[in-house]
XYZ file of C-alpha atoms in Angstrom:
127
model
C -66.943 42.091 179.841
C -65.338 44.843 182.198
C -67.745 46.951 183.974
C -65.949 50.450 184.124
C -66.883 52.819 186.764
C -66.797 56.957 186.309
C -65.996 58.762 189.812
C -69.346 59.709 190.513
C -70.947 56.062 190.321
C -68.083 54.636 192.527
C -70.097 56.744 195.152
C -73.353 56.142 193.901
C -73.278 52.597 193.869
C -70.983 52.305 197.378
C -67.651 53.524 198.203
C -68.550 52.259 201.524
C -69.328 48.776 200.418
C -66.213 48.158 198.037
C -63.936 49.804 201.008
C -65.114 47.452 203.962
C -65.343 44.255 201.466
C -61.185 45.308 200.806
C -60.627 46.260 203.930
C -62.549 42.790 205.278
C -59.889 40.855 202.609
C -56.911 42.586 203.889
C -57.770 41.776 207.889
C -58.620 38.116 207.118
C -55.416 37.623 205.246
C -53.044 39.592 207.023
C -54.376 40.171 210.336
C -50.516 41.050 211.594
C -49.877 43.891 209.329
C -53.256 44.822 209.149
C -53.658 45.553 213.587
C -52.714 48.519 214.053
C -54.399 50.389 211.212
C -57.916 51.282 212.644
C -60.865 51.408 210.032
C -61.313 55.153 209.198
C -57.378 55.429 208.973
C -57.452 52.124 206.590
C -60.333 53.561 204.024
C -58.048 56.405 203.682
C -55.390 54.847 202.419
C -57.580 52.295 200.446
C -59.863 55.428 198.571
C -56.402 57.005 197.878
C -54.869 54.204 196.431
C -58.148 53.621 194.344
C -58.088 56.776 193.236
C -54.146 56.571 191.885
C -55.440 53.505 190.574
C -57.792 55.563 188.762
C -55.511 57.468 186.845
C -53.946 54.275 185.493
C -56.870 53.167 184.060
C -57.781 50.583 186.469
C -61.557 52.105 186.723
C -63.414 48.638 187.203
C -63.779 47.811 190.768
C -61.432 44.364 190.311
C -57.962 46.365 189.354
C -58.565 49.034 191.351
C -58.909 46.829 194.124
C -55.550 44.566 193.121
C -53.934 48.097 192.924
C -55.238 48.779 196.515
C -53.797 45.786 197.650
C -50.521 46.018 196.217
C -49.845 48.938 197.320
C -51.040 47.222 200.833
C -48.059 44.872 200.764
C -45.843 46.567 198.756
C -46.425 50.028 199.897
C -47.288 53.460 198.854
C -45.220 54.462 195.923
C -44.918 51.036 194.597
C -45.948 51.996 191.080
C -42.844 54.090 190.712
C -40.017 52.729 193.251
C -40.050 49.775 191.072
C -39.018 50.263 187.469
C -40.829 47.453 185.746
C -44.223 48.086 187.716
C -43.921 51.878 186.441
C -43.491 50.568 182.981
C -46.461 47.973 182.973
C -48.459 51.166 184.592
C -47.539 53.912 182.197
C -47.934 51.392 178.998
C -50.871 52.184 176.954
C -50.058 48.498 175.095
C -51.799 46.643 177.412
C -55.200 47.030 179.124
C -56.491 47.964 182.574
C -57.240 44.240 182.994
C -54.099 43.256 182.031
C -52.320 45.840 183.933
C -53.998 44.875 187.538
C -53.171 40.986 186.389
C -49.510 41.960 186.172
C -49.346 43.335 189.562
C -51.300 40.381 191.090
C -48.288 38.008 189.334
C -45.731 40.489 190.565
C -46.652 40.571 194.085
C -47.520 36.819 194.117
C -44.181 36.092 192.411
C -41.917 38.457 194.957
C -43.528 36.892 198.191
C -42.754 33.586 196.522
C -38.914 34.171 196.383
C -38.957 36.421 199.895
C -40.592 32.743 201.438
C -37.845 30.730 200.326
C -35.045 33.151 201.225
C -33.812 32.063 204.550
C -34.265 34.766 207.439
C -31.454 36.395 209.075
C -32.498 34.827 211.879
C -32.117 31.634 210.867
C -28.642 31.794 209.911
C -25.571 31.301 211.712
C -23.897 34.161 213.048
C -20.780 34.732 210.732
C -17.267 33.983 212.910
């Protein structure tokens, strides 16, 4: 069972909580990208992102967070610079839950194939 949130009990039952337990996820795990982004500045873009999220359908604290995130590593806009991620968004065929699981196996899958591509850096310099 889903536990679905209206706007007003996101802030009665802690905005603060679910946006330093994110934000707490997102240092551990990417402390490099993560630096230079102090706390206040970091909520901001987490509550906004949780509030697009919002309009999605992703209203339980779980996809909203995943959308959060994504939009972390992807960045903002993600939901419509990439075609297929727009679709799965807009889709009223599949469910919130389903919808945040989607971009979890997106973002896992892209950073799967960006790993194994060899960096510029790391290949010869063309004659």
């Amino acid at each position: 069972m889903v536990l679905r949130l209206m706007p007003v009990q996101y802030e009665a039952i802690g905005r603060a909580s679910y946006l330093q337990r994110l934000r707490e996820l997102i240092r551990q795990h990417f402390p490099r990208q993560s630096a230079e982004i102090d706390d206040d500045r970091m909520d901001q873009l987490l509550w906004q992102q949780t509030l697009l999220a919002r309009s999605y359908g992703l209203e339980d604290e779980r996809s909203a967070a995943r959308f959060a995130l994504t939009a972390f590593l992807l960045g903002e806009g993600f939901d419509r610079s990439v075609p297929a991620l727009a679709q799965i968004m807009d889709s009223d065929q599949l469910s919130p839950s389903r919808k945040a699981q989607a971009l979890a196996d997106f973002t896992l899958l892209l950073f799967s194939i960006l790993e194994r591509q060899p960096s510029t850096a790391d290949q010869e310099p063309a004659p």
